[in-house]
CSV table of C-alpha atoms and ligand atoms in Angstrom, one decimal:
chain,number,residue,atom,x,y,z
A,1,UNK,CA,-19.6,9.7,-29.5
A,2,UNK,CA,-17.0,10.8,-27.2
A,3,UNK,CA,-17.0,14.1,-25.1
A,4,UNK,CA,-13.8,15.4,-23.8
A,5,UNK,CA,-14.4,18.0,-21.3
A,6,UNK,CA,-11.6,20.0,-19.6
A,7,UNK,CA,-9.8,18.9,-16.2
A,8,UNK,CA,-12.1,20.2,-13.1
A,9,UNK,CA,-15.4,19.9,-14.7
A,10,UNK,CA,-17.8,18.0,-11.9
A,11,UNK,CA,-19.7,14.9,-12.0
A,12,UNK,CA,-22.8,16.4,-12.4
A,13,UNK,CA,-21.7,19.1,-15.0
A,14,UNK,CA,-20.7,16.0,-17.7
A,15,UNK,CA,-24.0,14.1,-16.6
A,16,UNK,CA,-25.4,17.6,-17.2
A,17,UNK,CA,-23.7,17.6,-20.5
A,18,UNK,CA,-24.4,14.2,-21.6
A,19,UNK,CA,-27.8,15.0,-21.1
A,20,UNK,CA,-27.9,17.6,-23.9
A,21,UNK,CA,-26.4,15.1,-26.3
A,22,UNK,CA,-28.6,12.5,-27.8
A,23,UNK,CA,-26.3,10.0,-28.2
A,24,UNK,CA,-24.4,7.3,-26.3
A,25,UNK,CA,-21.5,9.2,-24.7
A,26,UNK,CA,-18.4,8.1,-22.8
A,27,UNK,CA,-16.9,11.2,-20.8
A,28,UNK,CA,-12.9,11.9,-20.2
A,29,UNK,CA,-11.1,14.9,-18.7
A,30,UNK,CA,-8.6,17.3,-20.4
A,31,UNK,CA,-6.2,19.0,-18.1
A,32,UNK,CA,-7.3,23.0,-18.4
A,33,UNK,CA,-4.4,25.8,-19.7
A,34,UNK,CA,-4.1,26.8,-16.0
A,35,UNK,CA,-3.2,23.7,-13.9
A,36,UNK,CA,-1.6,25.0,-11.1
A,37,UNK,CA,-0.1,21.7,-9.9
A,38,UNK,CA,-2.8,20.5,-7.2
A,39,UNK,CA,-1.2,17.7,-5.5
A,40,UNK,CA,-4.4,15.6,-4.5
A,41,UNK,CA,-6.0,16.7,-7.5
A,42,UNK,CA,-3.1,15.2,-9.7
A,43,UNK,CA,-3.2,12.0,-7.1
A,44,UNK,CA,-6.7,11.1,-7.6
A,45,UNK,CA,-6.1,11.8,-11.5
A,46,UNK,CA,-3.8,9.0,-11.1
A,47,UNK,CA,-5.5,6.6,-9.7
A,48,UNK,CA,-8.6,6.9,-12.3
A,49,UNK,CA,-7.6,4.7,-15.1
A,50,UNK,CA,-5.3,6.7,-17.5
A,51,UNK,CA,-7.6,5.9,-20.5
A,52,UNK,CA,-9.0,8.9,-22.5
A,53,UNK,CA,-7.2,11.7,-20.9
A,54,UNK,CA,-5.0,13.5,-23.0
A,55,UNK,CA,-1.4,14.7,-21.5
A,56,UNK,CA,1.3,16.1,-22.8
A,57,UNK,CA,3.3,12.5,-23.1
A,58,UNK,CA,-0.2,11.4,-24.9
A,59,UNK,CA,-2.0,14.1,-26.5
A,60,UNK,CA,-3.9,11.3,-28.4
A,61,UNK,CA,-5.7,9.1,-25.8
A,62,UNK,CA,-7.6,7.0,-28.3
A,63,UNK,CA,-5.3,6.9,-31.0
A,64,UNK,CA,-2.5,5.7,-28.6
A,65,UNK,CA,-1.0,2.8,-28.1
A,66,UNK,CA,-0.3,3.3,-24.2
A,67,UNK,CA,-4.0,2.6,-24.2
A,68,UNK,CA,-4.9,0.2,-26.0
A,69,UNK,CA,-2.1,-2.7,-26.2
A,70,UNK,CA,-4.0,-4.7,-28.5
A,71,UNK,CA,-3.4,-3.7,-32.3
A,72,UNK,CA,-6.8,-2.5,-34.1
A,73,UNK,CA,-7.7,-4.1,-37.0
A,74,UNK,CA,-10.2,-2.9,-40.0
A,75,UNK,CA,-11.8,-4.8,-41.8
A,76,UNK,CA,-12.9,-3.9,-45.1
A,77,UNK,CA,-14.8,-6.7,-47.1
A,78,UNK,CA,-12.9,-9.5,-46.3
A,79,UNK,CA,-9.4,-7.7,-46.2
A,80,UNK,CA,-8.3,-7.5,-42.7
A,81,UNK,CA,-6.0,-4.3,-42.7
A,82,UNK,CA,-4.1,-5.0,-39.6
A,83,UNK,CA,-4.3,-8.2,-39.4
A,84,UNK,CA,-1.9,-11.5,-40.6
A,85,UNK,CA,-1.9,-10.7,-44.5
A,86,UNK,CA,-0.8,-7.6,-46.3
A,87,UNK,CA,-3.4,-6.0,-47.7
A,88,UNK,CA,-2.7,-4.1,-51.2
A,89,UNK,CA,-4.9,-1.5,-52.3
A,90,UNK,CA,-4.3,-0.7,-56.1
A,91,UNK,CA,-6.0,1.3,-59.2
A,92,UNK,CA,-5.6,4.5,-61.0
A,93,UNK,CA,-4.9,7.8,-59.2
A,94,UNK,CA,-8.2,8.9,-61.2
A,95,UNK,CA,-11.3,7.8,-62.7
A,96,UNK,CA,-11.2,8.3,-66.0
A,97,UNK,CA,-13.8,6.4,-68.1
A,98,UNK,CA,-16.1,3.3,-67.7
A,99,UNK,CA,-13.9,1.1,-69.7
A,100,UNK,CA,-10.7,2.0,-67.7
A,101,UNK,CA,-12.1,1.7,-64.5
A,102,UNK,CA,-13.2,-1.9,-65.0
A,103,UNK,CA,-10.5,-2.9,-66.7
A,104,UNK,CA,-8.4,-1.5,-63.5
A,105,UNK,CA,-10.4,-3.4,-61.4
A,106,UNK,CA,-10.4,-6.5,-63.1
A,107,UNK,CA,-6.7,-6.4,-63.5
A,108,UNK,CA,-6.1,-5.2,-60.1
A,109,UNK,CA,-8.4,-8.1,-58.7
A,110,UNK,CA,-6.3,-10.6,-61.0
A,111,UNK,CA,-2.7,-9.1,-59.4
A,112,UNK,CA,-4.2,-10.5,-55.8
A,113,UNK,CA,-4.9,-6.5,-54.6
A,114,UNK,CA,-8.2,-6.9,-52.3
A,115,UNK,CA,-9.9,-3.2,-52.7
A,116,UNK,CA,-10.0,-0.7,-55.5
A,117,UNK,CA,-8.5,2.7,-55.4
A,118,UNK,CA,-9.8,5.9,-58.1
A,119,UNK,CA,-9.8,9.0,-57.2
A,120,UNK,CA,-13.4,11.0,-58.1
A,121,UNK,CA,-12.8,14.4,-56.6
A,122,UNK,CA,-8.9,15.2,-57.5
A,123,UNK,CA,-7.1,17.5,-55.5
A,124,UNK,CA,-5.1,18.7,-58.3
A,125,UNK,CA,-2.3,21.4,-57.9
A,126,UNK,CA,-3.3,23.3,-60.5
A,127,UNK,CA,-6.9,24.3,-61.4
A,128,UNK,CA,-6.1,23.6,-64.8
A,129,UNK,CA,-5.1,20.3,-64.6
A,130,UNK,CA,-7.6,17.5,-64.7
A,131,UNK,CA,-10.1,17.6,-61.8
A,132,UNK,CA,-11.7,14.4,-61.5
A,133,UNK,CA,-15.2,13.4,-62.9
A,134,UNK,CA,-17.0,13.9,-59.9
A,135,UNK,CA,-20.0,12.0,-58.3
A,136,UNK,CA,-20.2,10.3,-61.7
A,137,UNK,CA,-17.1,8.7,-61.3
A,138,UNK,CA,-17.9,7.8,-58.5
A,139,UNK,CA,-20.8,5.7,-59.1
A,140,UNK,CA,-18.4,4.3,-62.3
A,141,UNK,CA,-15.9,3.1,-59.5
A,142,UNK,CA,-18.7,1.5,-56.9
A,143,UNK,CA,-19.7,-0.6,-60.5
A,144,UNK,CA,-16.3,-1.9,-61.2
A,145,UNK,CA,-15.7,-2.4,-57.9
A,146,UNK,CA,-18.9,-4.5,-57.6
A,147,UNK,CA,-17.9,-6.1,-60.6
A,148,UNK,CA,-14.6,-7.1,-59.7
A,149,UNK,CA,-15.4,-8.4,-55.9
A,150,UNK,CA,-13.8,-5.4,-54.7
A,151,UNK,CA,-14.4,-2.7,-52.1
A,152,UNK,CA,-13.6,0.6,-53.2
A,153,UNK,CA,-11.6,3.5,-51.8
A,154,UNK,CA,-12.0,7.0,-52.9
A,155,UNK,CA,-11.0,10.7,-51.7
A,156,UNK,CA,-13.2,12.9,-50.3
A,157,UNK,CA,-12.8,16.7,-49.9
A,158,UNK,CA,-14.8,18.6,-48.4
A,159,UNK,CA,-17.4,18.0,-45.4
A,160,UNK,CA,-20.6,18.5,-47.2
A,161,UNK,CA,-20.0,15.7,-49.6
A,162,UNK,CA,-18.9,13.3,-46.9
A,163,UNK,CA,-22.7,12.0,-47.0
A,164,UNK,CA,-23.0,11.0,-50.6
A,165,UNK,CA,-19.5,10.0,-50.6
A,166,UNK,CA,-20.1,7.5,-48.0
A,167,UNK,CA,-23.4,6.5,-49.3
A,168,UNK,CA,-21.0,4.5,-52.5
A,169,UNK,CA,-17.7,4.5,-51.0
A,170,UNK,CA,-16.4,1.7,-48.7
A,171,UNK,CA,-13.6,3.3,-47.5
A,172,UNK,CA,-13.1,7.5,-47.2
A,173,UNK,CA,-9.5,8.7,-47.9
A,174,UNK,CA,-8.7,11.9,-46.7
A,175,UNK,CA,-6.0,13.6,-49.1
A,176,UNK,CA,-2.4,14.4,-47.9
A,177,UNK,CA,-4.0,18.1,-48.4
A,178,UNK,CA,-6.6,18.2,-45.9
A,179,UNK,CA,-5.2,16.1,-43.2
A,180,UNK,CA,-5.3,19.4,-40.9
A,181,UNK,CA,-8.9,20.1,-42.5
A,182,UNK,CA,-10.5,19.8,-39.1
A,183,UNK,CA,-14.0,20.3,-39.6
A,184,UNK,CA,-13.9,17.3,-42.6
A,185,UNK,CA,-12.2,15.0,-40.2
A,186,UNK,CA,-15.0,15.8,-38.1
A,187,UNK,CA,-17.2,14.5,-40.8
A,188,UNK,CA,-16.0,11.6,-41.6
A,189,UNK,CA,-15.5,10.6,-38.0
A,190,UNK,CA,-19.5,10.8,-38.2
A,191,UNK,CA,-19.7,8.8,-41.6
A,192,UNK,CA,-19.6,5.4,-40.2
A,193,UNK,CA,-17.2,4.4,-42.5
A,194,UNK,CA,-13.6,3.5,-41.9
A,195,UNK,CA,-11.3,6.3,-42.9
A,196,UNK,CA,-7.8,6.2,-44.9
A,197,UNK,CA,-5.8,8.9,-43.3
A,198,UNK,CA,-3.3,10.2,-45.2
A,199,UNK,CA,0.1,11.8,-43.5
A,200,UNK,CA,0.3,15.8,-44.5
A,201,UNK,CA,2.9,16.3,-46.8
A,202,UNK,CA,4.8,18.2,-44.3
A,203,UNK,CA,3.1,17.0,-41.2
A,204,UNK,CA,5.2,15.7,-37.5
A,205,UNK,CA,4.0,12.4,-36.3
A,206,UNK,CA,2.2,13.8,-33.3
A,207,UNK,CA,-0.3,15.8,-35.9
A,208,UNK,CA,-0.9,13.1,-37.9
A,209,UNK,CA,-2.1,10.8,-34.9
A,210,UNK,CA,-3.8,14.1,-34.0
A,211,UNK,CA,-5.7,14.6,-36.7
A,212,UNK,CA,-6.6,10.9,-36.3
A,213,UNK,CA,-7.6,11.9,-32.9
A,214,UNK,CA,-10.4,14.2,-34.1
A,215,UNK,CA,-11.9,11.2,-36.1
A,216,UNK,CA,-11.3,8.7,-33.3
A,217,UNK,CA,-13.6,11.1,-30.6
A,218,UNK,CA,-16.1,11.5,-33.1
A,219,UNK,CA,-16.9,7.8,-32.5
A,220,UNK,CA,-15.3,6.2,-35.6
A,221,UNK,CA,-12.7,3.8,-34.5
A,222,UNK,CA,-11.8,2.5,-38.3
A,223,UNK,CA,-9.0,4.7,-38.8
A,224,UNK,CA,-6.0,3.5,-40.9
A,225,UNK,CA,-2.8,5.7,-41.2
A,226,UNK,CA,-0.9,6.1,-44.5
A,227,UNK,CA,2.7,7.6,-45.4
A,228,UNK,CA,2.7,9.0,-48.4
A,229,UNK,CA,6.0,10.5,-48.1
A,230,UNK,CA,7.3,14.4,-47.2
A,231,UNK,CA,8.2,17.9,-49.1
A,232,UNK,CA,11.9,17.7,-49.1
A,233,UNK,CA,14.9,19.7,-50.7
A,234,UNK,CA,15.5,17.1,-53.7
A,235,UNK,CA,13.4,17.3,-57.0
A,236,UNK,CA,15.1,13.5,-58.0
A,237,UNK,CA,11.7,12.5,-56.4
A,238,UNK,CA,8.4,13.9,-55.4
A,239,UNK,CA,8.4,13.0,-51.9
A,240,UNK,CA,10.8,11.6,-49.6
A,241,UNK,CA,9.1,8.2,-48.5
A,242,UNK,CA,9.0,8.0,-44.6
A,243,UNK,CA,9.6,4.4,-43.7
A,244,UNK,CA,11.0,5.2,-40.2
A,245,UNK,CA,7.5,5.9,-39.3
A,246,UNK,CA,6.4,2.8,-39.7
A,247,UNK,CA,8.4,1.0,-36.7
A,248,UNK,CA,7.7,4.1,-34.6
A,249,UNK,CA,4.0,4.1,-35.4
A,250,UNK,CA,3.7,0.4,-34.2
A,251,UNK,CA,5.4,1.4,-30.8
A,252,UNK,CA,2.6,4.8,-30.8
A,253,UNK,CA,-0.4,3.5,-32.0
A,254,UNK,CA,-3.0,1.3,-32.3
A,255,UNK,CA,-3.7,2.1,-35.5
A,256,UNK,CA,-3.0,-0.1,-38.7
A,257,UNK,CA,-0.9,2.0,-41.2
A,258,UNK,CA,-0.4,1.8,-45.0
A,259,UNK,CA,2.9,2.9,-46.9
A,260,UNK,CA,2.2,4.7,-50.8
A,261,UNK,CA,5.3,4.2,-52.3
A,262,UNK,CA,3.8,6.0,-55.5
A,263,UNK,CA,2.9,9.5,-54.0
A,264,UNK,CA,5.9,8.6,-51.9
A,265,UNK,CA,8.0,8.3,-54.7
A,266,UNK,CA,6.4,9.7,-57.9
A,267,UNK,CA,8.3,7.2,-60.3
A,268,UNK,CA,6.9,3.9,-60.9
A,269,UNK,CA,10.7,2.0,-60.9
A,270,UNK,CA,10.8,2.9,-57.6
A,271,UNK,CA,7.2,1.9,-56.1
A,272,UNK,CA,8.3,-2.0,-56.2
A,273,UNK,CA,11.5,-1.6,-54.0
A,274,UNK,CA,10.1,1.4,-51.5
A,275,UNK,CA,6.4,-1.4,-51.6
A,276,UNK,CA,8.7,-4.0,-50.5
A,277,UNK,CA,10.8,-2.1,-47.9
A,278,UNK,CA,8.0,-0.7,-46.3
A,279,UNK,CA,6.2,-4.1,-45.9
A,280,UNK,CA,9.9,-5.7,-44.3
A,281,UNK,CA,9.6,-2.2,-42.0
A,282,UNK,CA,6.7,-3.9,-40.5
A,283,UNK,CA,3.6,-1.9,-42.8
A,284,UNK,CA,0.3,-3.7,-42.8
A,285,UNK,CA,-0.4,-2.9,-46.6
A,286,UNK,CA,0.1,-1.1,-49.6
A,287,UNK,CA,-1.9,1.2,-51.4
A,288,UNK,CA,-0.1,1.9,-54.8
A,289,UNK,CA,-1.4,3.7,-58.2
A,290,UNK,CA,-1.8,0.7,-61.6
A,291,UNK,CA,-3.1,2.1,-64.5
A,292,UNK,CA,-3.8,-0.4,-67.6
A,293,UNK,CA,-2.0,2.4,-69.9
A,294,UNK,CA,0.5,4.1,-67.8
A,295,UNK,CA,1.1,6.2,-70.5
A,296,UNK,CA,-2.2,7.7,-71.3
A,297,UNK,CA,-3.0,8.0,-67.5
A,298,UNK,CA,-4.5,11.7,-67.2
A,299,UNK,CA,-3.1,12.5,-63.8
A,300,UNK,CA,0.4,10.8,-62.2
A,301,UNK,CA,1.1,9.0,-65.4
A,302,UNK,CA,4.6,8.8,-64.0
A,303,UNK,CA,3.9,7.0,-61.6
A,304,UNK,CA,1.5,4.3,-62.6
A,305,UNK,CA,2.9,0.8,-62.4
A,306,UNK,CA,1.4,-1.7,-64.8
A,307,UNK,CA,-1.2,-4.8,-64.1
A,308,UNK,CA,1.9,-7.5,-64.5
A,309,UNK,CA,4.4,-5.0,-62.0
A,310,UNK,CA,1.5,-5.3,-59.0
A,311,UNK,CA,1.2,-9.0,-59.2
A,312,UNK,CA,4.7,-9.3,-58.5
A,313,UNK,CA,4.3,-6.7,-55.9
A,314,UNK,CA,1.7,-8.2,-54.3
A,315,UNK,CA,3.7,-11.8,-54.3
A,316,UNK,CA,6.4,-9.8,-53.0
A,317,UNK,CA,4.8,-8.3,-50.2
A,318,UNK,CA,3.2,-11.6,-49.1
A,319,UNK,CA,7.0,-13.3,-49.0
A,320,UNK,CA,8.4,-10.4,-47.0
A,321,UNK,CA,5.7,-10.8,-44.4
A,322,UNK,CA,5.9,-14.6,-44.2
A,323,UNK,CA,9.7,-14.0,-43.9
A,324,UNK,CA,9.1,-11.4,-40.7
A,325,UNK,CA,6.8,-13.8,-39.3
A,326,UNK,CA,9.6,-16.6,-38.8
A,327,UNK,CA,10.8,-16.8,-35.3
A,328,UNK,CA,13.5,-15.7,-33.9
B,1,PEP,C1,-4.2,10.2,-54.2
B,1,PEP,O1,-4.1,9.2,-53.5
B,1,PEP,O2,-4.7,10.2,-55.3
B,1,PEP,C2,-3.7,11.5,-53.7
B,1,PEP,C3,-4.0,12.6,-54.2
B,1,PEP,O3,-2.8,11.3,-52.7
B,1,PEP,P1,-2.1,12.3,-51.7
B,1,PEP,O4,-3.3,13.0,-51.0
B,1,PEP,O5,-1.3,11.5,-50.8
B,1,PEP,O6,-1.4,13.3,-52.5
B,2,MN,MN1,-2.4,10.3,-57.6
């Protein structure tokens, strides 16, 4: 764990604070709301090393790049997100039965993705829309994806389920919904496990990498960014897929980051070109909805690609980051 503490706090005021904490703790200074400008003060700030204090060029300390030079890389199974490979993350936005979870993970396994998506807990629009079955699909994904060789990713919601979630999930995706959901963040920074952080719908890059931030000082370094793409003015598409981010992120952060051309898009002829684009803008992977029945999905049917569309995703993918890696 990580204790921020503000800007003027004494040495033996953190040691004093540490103390009350039962857990390994490193300590860092925030600069207080009424900094009047102390010229030594400010002098000795700069000569202790510049790591974990937030400023107002870097609000985000441990999520920035500034600090930490060397990319991060999580690794999930064997998938190495961050590292040399693209790493594509495919299954169906939901759950939906035994027999189409396996079959999703078989197939998805088969197309070369290396972990499982399904969504348990669905944060649906409309309360009347299908919801998700719950911890029972949950357990039906952690089988397929045992089945198949694959970890699994899955949403989770709210904080008190973060425990049980964990308990059968390899990886924890936070929703476009609750990025800002500060006290779940919280959670999941205290899970252990490495955490898919989607991009609010209509959030600026400083909060995302903010709300990365609050998992990042709870002690959980595994944190992987994904654009899922913004509200915008146009109903041709669902969202409007940010691939500028992707560049800028690499120059900001640390952090590996994921492109979802299928939230990003909602239509599934358009989640092979925006998947390839956002691996040549430099992504690290893909995480992308595949149904076996696109048709009969019962949530983002639109969007579903099918089994034979992802392997030629994922062989696209691959070529695009060979091609990047050829010097210049
Ligand atoms: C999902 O991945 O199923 C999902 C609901 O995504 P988002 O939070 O990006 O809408
Ligand atoms: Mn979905």
């Amino acid at each position: 764990m990580i204790m921020a503490t503000r800007e003027g706090t004494t040495p033996d005021e953190r040691v004093e604070r540490v103390e009350r904490v039962d857990q390994p703790t490193t300590t860092h200074s925030a600069p207080s709301a009424d900094d009047g400008g102390d010229r030594r003060r400010r002098m000795e700030q700069a000569e202790r090393p510049a790591l974990l204090r937030p400023t107002s060029a870097i609000p985000y300390p441990l999520a920035s790049r500034a600090h930490h030079p060397a990319k991060s890389v999580v690794q999930v199974g064997d998938a190495l997100i961050g590292g040399a490979e693209p790493v594509v993350i495919a299954g169906p936005c939901s759950v939906e039965s035994e027999e189409q979870i396996h079959e999703s993970a078989r197939a998805a396994r088969a197309a070369g993705a290396q972990l499982l998506r399904g969504g348990a807990f669905k944060p649906r629009t409309s309360p009347y829309s299908f919801q998700g079955l719950g911890l029972d699909g949950l357990r039906l994904l952690a089988e397929a994806g045992q089945a198949a060789g694959l970890p699994v990713v899955t949403e989770v919601m709210e904080p008190g389920m973060v425990e049980p979630v964990a308990a059968l999930a390899d990886v924890l995706q936070i929703g476009s919904r609750n990025m800002q959901n500060y006290p779940l963040l919280r959670e999941v920074g205290r899970s252990g496990r490495p955490v898919l952080l989607k991009r609010g719908y209509a959030a600026t890059v400083e909060e995302w990498l903010l709300a990365a931030e609050y998992i990042l000082v709870e002690g959980n370094s595994q944190v992987i960014l994904c654009e899922r793409g913004l509200r915008s003015f146009d109903p041709q598409t669902r969202n409007l897929l940010d691939l500028t981010c992707v560049p800028l992120l690499a120059r900001l952060t640390h952090l590996p980051i994921l492109v979802d051309p299928s939230h990003g898009t909602g239509r599934s002829d358009l989640v092979m070109p925006m998947g390839v684009a956002a691996i040549a803008a430099g992504a690290d992977g893909l995480i992308v909805e595949m149904h076996p029945n696109p048709e009969n999905a019962l949530s983002d049917a639109d969007q579903a690609i099918t089994p034979d569309v992802l392997r030629v995703l994922v062989l696209r993918a691959q070529a695009v980051r060979a091609a990047l890696a050829l010097a210049v």
